mmCIF file of C-alpha atoms in Angstrom:
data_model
loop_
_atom_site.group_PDB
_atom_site.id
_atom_site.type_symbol
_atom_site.label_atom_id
_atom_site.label_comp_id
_atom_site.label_asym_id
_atom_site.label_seq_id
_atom_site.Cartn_x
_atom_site.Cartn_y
_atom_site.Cartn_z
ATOM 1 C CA UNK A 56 -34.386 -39.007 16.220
ATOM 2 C CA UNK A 57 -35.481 -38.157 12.654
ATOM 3 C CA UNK A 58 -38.775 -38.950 12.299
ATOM 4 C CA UNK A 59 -38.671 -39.364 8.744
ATOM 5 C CA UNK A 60 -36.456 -42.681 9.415
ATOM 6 C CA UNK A 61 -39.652 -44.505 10.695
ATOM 7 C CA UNK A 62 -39.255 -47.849 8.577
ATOM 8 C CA UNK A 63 -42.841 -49.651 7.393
ATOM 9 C CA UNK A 64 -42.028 -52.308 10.237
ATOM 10 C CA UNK A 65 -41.834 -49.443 13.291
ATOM 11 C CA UNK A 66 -45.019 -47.770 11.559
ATOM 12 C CA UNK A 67 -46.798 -51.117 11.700
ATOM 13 C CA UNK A 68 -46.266 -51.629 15.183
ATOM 14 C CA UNK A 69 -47.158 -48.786 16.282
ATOM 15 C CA UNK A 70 -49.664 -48.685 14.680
ATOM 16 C CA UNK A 71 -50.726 -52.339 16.394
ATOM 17 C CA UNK A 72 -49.880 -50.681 19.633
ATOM 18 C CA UNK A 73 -52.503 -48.056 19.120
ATOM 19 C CA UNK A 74 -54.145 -50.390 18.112
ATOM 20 C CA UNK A 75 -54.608 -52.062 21.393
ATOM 21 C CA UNK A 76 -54.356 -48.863 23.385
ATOM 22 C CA UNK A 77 -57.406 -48.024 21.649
ATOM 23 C CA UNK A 78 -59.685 -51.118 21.576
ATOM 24 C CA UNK A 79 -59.239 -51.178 25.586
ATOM 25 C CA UNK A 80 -59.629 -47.365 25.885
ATOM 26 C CA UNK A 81 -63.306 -47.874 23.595
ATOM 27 C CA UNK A 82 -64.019 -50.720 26.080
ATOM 28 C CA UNK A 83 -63.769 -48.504 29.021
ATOM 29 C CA UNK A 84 -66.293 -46.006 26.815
ATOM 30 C CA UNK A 85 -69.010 -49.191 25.576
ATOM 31 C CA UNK A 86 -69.021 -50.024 29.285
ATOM 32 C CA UNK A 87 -70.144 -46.362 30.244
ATOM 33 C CA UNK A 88 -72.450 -45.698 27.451
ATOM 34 C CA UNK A 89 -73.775 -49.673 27.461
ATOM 35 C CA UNK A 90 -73.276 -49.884 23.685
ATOM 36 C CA UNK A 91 -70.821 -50.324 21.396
ATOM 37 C CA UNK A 92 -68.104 -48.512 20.207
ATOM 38 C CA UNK A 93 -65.946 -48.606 17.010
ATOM 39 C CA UNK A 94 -62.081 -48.122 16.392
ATOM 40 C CA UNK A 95 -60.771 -47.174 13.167
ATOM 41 C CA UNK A 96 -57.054 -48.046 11.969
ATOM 42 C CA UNK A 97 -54.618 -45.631 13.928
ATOM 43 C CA UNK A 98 -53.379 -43.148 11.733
ATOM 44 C CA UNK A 99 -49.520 -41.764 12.065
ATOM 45 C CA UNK A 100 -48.516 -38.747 10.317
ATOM 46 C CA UNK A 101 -45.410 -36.648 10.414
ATOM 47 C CA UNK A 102 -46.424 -32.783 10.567
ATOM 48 C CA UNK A 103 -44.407 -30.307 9.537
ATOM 49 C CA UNK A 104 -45.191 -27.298 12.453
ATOM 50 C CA UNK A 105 -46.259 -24.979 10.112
ATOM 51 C CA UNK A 106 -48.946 -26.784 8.107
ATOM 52 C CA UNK A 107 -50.300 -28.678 11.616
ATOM 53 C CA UNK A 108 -53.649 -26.530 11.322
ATOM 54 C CA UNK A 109 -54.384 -29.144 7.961
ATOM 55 C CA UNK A 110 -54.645 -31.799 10.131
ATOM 56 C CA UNK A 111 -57.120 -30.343 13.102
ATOM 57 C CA UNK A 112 -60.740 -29.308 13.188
ATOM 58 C CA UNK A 113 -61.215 -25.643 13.330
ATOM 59 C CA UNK A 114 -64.386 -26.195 15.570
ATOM 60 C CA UNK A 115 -64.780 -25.856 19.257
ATOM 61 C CA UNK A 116 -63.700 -29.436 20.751
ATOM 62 C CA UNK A 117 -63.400 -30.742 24.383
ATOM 63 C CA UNK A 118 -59.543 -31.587 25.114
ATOM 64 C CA UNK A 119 -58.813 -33.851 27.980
ATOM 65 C CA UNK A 120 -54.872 -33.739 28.331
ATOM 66 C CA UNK A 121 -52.255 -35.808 30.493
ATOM 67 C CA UNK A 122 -48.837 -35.589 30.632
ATOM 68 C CA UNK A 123 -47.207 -39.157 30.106
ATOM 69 C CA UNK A 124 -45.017 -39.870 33.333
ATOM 70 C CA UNK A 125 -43.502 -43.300 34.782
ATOM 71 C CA UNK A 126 -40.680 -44.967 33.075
ATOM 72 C CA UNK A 127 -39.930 -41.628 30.863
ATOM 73 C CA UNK A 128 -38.733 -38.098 32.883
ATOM 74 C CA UNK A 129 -40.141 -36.328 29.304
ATOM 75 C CA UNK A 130 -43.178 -38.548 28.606
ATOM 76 C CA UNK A 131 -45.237 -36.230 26.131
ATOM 77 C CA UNK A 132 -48.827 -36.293 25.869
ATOM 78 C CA UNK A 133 -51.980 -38.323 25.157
ATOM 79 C CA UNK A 134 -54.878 -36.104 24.355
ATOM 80 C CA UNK A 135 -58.894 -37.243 24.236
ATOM 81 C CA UNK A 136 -60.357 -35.081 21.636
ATOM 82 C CA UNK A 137 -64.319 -34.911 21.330
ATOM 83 C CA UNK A 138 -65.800 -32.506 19.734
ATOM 84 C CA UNK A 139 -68.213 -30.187 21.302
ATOM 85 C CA UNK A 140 -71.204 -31.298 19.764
ATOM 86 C CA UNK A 141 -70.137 -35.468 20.827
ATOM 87 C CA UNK A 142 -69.462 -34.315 24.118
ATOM 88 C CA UNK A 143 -72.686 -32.994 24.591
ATOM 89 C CA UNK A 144 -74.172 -36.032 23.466
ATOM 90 C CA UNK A 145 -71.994 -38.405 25.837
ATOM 91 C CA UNK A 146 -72.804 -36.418 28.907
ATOM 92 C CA UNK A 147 -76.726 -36.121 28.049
ATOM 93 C CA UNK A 148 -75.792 -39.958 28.230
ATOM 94 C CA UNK A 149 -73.741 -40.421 31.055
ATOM 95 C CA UNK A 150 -76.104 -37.908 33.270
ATOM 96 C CA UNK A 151 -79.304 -38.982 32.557
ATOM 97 C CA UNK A 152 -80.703 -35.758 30.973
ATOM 98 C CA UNK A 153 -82.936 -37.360 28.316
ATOM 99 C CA UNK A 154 -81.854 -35.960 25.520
ATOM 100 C CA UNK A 155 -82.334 -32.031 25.467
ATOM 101 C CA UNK A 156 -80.368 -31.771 21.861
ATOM 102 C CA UNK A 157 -76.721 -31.104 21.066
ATOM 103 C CA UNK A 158 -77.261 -27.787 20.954
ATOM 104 C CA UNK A 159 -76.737 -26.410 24.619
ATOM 105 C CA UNK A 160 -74.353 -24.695 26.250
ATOM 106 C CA UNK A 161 -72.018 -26.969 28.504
ATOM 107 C CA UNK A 162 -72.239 -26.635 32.136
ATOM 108 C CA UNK A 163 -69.715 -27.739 35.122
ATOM 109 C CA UNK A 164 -71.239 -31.078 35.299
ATOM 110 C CA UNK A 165 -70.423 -31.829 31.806
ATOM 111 C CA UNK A 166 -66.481 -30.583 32.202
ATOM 112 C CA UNK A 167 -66.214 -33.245 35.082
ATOM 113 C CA UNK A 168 -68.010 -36.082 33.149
ATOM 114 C CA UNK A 169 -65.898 -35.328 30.017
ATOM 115 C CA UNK A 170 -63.018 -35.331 32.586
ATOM 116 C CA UNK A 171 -63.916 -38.429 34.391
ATOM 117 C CA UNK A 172 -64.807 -40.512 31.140
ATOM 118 C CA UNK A 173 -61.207 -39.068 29.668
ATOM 119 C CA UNK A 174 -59.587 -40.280 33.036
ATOM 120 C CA UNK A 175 -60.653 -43.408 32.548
ATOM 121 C CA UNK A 176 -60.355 -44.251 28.834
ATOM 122 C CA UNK A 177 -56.676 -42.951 28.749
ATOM 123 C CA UNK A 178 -56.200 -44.621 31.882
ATOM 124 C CA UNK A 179 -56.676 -48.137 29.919
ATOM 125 C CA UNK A 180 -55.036 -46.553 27.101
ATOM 126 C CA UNK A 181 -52.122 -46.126 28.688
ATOM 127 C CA UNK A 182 -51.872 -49.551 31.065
ATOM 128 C CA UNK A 183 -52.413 -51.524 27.396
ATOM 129 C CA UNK A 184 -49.591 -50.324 26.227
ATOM 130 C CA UNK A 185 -47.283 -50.220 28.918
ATOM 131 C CA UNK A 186 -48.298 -53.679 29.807
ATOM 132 C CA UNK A 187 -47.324 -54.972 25.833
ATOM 133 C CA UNK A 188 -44.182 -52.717 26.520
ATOM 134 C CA UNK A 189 -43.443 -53.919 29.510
ATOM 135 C CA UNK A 190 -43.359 -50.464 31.125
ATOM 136 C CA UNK A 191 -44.684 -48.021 33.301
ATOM 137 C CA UNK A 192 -46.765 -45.185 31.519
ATOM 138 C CA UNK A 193 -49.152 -43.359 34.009
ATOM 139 C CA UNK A 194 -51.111 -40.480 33.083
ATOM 140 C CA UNK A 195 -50.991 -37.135 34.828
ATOM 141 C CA UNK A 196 -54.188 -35.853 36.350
ATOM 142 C CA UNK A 197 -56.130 -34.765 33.439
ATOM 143 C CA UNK A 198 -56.386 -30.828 32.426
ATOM 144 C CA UNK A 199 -59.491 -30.018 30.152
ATOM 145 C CA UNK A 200 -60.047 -27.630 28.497
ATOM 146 C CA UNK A 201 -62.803 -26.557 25.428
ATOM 147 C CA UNK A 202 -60.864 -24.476 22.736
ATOM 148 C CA UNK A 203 -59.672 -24.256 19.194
ATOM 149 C CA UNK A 204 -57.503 -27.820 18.690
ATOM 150 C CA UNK A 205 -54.882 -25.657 17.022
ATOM 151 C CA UNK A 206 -54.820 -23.416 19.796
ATOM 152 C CA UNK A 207 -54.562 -25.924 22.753
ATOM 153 C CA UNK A 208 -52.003 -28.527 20.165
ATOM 154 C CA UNK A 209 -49.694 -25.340 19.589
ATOM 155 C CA UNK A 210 -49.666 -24.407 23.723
ATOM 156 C CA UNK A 211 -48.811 -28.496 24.741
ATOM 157 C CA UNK A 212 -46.066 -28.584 21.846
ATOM 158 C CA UNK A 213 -43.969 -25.911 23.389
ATOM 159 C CA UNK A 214 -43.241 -27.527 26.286
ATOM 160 C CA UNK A 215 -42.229 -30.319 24.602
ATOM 161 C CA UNK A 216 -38.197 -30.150 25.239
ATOM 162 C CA UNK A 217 -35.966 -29.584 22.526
ATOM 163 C CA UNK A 218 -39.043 -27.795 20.449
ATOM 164 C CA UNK A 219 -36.391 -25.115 19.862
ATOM 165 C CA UNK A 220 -35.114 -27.514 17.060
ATOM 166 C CA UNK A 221 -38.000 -29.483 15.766
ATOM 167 C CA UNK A 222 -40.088 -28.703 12.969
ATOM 168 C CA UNK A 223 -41.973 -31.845 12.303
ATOM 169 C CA UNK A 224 -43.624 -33.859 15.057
ATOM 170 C CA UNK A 225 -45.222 -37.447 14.656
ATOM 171 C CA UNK A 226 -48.916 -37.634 15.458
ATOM 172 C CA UNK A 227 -50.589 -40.618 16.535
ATOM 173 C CA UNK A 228 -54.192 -40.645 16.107
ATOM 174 C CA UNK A 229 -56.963 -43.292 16.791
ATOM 175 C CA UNK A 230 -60.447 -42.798 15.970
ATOM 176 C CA UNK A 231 -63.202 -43.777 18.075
ATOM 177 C CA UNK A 232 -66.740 -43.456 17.404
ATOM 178 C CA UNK A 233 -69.993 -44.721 19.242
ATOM 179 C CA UNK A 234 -72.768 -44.745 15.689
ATOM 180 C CA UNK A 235 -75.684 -45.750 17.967
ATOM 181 C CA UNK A 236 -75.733 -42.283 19.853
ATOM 182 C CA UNK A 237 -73.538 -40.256 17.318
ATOM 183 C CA UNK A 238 -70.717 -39.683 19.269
ATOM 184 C CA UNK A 239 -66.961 -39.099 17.609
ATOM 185 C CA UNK A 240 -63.923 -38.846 19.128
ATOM 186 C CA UNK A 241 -60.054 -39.276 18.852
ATOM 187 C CA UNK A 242 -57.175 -40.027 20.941
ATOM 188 C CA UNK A 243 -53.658 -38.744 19.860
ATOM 189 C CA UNK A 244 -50.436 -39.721 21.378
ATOM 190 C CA UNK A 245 -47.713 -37.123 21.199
ATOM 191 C CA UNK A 246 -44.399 -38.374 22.724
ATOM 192 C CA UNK A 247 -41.173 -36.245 23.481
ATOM 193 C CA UNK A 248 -38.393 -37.547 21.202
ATOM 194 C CA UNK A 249 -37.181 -39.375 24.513
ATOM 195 C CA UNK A 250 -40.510 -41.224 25.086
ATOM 196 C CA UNK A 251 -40.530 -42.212 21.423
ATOM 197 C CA UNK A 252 -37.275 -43.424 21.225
ATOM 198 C CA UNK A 253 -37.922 -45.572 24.247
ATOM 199 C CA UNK A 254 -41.262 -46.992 22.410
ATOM 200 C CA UNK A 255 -39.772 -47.787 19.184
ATOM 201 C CA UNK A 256 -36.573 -49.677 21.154
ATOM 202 C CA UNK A 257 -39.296 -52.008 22.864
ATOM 203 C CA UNK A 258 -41.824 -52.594 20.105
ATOM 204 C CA UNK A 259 -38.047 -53.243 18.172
ATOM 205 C CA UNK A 260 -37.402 -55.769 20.815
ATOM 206 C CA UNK A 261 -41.156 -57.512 21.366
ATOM 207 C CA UNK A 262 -41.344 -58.137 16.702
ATOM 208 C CA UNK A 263 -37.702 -59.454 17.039
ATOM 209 C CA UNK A 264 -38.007 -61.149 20.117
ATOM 210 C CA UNK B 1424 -60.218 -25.612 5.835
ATOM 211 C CA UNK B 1425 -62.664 -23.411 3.512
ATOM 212 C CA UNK B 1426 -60.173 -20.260 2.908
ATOM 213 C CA UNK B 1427 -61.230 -18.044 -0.219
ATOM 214 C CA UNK B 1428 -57.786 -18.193 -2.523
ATOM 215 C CA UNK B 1429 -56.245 -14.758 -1.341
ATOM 216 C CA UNK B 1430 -56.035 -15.617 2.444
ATOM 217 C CA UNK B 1431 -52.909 -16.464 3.359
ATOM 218 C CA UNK B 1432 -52.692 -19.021 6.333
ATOM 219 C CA UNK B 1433 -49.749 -18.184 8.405
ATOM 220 C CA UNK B 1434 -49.283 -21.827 9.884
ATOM 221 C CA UNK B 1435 -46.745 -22.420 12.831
ATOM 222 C CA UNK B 1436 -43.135 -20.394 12.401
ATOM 223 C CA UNK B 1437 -44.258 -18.910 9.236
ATOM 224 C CA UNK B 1438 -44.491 -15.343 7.897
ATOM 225 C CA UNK B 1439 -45.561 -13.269 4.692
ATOM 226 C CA UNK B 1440 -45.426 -9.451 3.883
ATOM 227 C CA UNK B 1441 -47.796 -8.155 1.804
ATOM 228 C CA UNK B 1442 -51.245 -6.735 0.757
ATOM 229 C CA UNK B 1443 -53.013 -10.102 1.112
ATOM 230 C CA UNK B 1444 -55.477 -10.924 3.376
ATOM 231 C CA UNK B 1445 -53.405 -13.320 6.202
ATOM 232 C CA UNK B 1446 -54.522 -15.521 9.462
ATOM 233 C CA UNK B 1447 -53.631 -17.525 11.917
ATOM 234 C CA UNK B 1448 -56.098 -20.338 12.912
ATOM 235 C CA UNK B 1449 -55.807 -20.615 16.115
ATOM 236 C CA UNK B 1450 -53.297 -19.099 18.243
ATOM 237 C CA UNK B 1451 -52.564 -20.383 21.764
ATOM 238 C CA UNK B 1452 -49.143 -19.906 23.295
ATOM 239 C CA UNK B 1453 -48.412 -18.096 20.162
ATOM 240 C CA UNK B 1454 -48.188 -14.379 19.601
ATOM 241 C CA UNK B 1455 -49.136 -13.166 15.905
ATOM 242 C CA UNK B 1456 -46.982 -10.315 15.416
ATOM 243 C CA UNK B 1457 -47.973 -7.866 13.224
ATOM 244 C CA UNK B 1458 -46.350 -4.967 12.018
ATOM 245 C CA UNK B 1459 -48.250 -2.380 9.382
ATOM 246 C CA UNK B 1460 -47.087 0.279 6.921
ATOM 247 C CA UNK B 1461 -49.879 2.998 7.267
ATOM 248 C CA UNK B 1462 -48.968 4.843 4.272
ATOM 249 C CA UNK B 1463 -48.527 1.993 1.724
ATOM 250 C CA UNK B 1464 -51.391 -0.306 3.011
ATOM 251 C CA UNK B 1465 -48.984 -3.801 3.654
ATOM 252 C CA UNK B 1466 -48.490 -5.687 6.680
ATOM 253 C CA UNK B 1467 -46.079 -8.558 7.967
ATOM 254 C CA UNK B 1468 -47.486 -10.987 9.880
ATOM 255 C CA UNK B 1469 -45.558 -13.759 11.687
ATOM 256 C CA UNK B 1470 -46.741 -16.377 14.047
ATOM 257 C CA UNK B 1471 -43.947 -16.817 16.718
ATOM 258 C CA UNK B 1472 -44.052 -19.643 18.738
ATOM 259 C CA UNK B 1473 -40.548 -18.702 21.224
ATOM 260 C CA UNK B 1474 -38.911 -15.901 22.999
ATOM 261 C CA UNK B 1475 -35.473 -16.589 21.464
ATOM 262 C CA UNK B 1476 -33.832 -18.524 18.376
ATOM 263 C CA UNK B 1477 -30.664 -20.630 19.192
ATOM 264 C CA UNK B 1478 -29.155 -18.965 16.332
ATOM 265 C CA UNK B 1479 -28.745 -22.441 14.279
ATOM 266 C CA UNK B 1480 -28.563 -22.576 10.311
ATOM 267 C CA UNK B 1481 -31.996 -23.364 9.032
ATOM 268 C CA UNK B 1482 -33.908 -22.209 11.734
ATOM 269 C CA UNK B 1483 -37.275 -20.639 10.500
ATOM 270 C CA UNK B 1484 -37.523 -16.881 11.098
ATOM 271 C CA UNK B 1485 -40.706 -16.544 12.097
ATOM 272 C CA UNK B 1486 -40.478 -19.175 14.890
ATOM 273 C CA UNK B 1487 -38.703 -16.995 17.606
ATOM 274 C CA UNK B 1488 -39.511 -13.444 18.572
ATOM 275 C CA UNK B 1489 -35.815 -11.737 17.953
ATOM 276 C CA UNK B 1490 -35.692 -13.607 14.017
ATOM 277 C CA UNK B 1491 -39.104 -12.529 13.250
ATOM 278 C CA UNK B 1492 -39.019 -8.875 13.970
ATOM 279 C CA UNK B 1493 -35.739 -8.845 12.039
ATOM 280 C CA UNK B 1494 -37.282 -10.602 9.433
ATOM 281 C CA UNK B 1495 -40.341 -8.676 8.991
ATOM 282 C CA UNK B 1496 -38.542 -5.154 9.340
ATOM 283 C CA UNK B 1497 -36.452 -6.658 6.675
ATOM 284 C CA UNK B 1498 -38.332 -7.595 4.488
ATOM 285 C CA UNK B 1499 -40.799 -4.061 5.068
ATOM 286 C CA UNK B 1500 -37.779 -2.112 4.251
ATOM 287 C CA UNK B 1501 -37.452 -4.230 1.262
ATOM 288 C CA UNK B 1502 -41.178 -3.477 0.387
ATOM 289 C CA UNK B 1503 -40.026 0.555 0.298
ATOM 290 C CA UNK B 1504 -41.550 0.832 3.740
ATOM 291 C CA UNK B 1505 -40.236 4.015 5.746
ATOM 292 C CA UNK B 1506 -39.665 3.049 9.516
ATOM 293 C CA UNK B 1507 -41.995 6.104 10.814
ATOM 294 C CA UNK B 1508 -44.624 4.823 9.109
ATOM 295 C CA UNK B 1509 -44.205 1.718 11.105
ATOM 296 C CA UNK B 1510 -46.817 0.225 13.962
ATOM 297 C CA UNK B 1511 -47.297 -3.200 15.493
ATOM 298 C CA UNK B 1512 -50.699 -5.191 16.863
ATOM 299 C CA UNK B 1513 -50.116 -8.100 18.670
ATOM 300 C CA UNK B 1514 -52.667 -11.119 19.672
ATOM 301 C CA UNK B 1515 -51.765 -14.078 21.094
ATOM 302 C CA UNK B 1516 -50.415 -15.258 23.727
ATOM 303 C CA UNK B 1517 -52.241 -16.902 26.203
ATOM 304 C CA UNK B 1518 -51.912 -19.502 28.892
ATOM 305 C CA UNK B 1519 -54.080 -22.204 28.041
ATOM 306 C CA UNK B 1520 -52.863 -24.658 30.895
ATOM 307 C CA UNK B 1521 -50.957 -24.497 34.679
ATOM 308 C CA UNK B 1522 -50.623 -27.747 35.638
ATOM 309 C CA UNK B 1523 -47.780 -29.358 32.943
ATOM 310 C CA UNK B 1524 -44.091 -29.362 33.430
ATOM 311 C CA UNK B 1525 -41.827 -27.476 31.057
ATOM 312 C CA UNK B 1526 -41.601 -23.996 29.242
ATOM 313 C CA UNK B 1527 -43.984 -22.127 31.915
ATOM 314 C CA UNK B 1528 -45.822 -19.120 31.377
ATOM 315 C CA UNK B 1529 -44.663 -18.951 27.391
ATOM 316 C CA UNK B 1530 -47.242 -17.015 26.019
ATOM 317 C CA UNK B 1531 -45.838 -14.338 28.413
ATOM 318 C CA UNK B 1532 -42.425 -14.229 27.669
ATOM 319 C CA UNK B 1533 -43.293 -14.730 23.996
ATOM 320 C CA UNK B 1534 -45.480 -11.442 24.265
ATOM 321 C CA UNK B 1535 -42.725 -10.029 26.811
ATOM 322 C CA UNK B 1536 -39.989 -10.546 24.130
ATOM 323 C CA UNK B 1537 -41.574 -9.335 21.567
ATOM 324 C CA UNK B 1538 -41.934 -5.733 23.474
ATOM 325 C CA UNK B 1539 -38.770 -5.362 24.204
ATOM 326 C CA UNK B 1540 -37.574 -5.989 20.563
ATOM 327 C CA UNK B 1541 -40.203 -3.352 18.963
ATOM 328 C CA UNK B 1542 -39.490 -0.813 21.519
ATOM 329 C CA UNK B 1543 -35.474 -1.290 20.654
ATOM 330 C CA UNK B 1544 -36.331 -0.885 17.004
ATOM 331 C CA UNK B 1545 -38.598 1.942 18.303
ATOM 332 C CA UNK B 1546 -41.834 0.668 16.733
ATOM 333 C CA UNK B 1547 -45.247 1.507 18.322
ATOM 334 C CA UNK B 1548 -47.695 -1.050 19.452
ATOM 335 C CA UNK B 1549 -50.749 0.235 18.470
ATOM 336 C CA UNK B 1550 -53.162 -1.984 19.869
ATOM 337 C CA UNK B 1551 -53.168 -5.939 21.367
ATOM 338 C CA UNK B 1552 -55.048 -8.421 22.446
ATOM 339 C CA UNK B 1553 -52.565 -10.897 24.695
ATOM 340 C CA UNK B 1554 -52.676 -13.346 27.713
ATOM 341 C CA UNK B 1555 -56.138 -14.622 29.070
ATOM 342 C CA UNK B 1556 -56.557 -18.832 28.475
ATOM 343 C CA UNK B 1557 -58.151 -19.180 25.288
ATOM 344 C CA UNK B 1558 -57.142 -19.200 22.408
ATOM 345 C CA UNK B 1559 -57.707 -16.601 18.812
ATOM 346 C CA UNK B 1560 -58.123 -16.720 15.492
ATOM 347 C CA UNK B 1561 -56.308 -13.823 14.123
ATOM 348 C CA UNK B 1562 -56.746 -12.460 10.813
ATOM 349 C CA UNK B 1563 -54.926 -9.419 9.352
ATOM 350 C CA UNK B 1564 -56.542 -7.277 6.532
ATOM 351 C CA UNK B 1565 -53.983 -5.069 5.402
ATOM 352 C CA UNK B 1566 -56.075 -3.354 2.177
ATOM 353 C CA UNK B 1567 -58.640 -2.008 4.866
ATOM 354 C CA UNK B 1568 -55.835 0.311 7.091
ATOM 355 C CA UNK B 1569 -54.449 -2.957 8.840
ATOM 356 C CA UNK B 1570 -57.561 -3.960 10.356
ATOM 357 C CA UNK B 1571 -57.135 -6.577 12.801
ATOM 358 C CA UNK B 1572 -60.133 -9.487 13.534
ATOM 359 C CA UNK B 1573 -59.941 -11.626 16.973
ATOM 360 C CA UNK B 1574 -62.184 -14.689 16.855
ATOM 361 C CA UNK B 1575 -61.962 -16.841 20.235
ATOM 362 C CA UNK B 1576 -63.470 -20.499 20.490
ATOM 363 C CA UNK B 1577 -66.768 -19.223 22.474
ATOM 364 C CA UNK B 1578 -67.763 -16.610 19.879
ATOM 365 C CA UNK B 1579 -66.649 -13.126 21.449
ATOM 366 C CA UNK B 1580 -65.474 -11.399 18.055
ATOM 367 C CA UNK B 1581 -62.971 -7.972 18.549
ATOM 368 C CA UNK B 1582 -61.318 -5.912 16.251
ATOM 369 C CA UNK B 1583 -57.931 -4.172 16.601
#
């Protein structure tokens, strides 16, 4: 699959399908936090490998990572990004602690909230879309990990298969962000050729059907 | 994405040979390979991402380990550089991750790989900084003897 052949109709519903990956996965987060949260437009952009540190922060930021598995033997990945300082915020939220300040150092408790509240969001990420799709999509148990974006990208793109011959991956990225309690954060969906192969046939089918 | 002018970002699969300050923003799985000329004060730096290249037109040198020490000997030689004034520094290479299917324990074989090449082309390795599970920020100031800076995520600053 050459990426590049992505027509304006396949962009568009994809981007729809992030669309409602993401308004269910912020749903999951308003109900945690009690407040709302915000979705921007999802964003898809075809990076050339070499230039993929243009499109990261270069900050510390808290990765919550699952493999995509069900209906596809290659899924790929879909990866909660929230930066360190947002994370800190979330889990002075989601733990009660007042609020000491975004400036302290993160402690076990806060790697298991960030992984629980990552568990569930992509959770509901991933049932909205299989259930538009009409397929099964379940997440791996989550990895997290806090760490350079380029750093942790770079290490889950090798073991995409076939990276041997691809130089340009597609990026799917959804912005969330919670503006009562300052809180940012992303989700990115990074299929295997396979996996987005398989999307594009179905969302081909669902606009023509 | 505040670089002064003269740094060279070495992104994914790329490389450069010269005087010019060059870095790699973070480096996971990766292995920056460097290799210096101590008597003319230039370095090639490459940021490999795989042990071995299929060996397919267009491939990008730097991605693989075998192309890019080719490559950067190549284009060293090129430069006027004499192969006993050779050494190599390599950072990089760490295992960010256990739990996820496919192309285990890369870092490893990347840094593995690349061993095995320099010692073949009998270049030293001077000094690295491989494996652990986070990931580096490498930059490479070849003006200043090949100096080497290491910035991880949580602060802890080296030098090579």
């Amino acid at each position: 699959m050459n990426t590049e052949n992505l027509t304006y109709e396949q962009s568009d519903s994809f981007r729809e399908l992030g669309n409602i990956g993401a308004a269910h996965a912020a749903t999951t987060l308003s109900t945690i936090l009690s407040t709302s949260v915000g979705i921007e437009i999802p964003d898809i952009t075809f990076v050339n490998l070499a230039n993929l540190h243009e499109h990261l922060d270069t900050g510390v930021v808290a990765h919550v990572i699952f493999q995509i598995q069900g209906d596809v033997q290659t899924g790929g990945y879909v990866i909660l990004h929230i930066p360190k300082e947002s994370a800190v915020r979330l889990t002075n939220l989601m733990v009660g602690a007042g609020d000491p300040g975004p400036d302290r150092e993160l402690t076990e408790m806060d790697y298991s909230a960030i992984d629980e509240v990552g568990n569930i969001m992509i959770s509901a990420f991933l049932d909205a879309c299989a259930e538009l799709l009409g397929l099964i999509l379940l997440p791996s148990p989550p990895t997290s990990i806090f760490d350079i974006p380029h750093a942790v990208m770079e290490s889950i793109l090798v073991t995409l298969p076939g990276i041997e011959d691809i130089d340009e991956v597609v990026l799917f990225k959804t912005n969330l962000s919670c503006s009562d309690h300052h809180i940012a954060s992303n989700i990115m969906l990074l299929p295997s050729r396979e996996t987005l192969n398989m999307l594009l046939e179905r969302l081909d089918k669902l606009v023509s059907g | 994405m505040q670089t002064p002018n003269e740094t060279i970002i070495i992104g994914i699969g790329e490389h450069h040979t010269g005087s010019e300050v060059m870095t790699s923003i973070g480096l996971g799985s990766c292995v920056g390979l460097i290799i210096y000329d101590k008597e003319k004060g230039i370095g090639s730096f490459a940021h490999v991402m795989l042990p071995k290249s299929q060996g397919k037109p267009g491939e990008r040198a730097g991605k693989f380990a075998d192309t890019a020490v080719d490559r950067l000997l190549e284009e060293l030689q090129r430069a006027g550089s004499k192969r006993s004034s050779l050494i190599a520094k390599l950072a990089g290479g760490a295992s960010m991750f256990q739990h996820f299917s496919g192309n285990l324990n890369i870092g490893e074989r990347n840094v593995a790989a690349i061993k095995e090449l320099l010692a073949e082309q009998k270049i030293p390795i001077l000094k690295e900084d491989v494996g652990g599970t986070v990931g580096r920020t490498v930059t490479l100031y070849p003006a200043q003897k090949g100096k080497l800076v290491i910035k991880q995520a949580d602060g802890v600053t080296r030098e090579l």
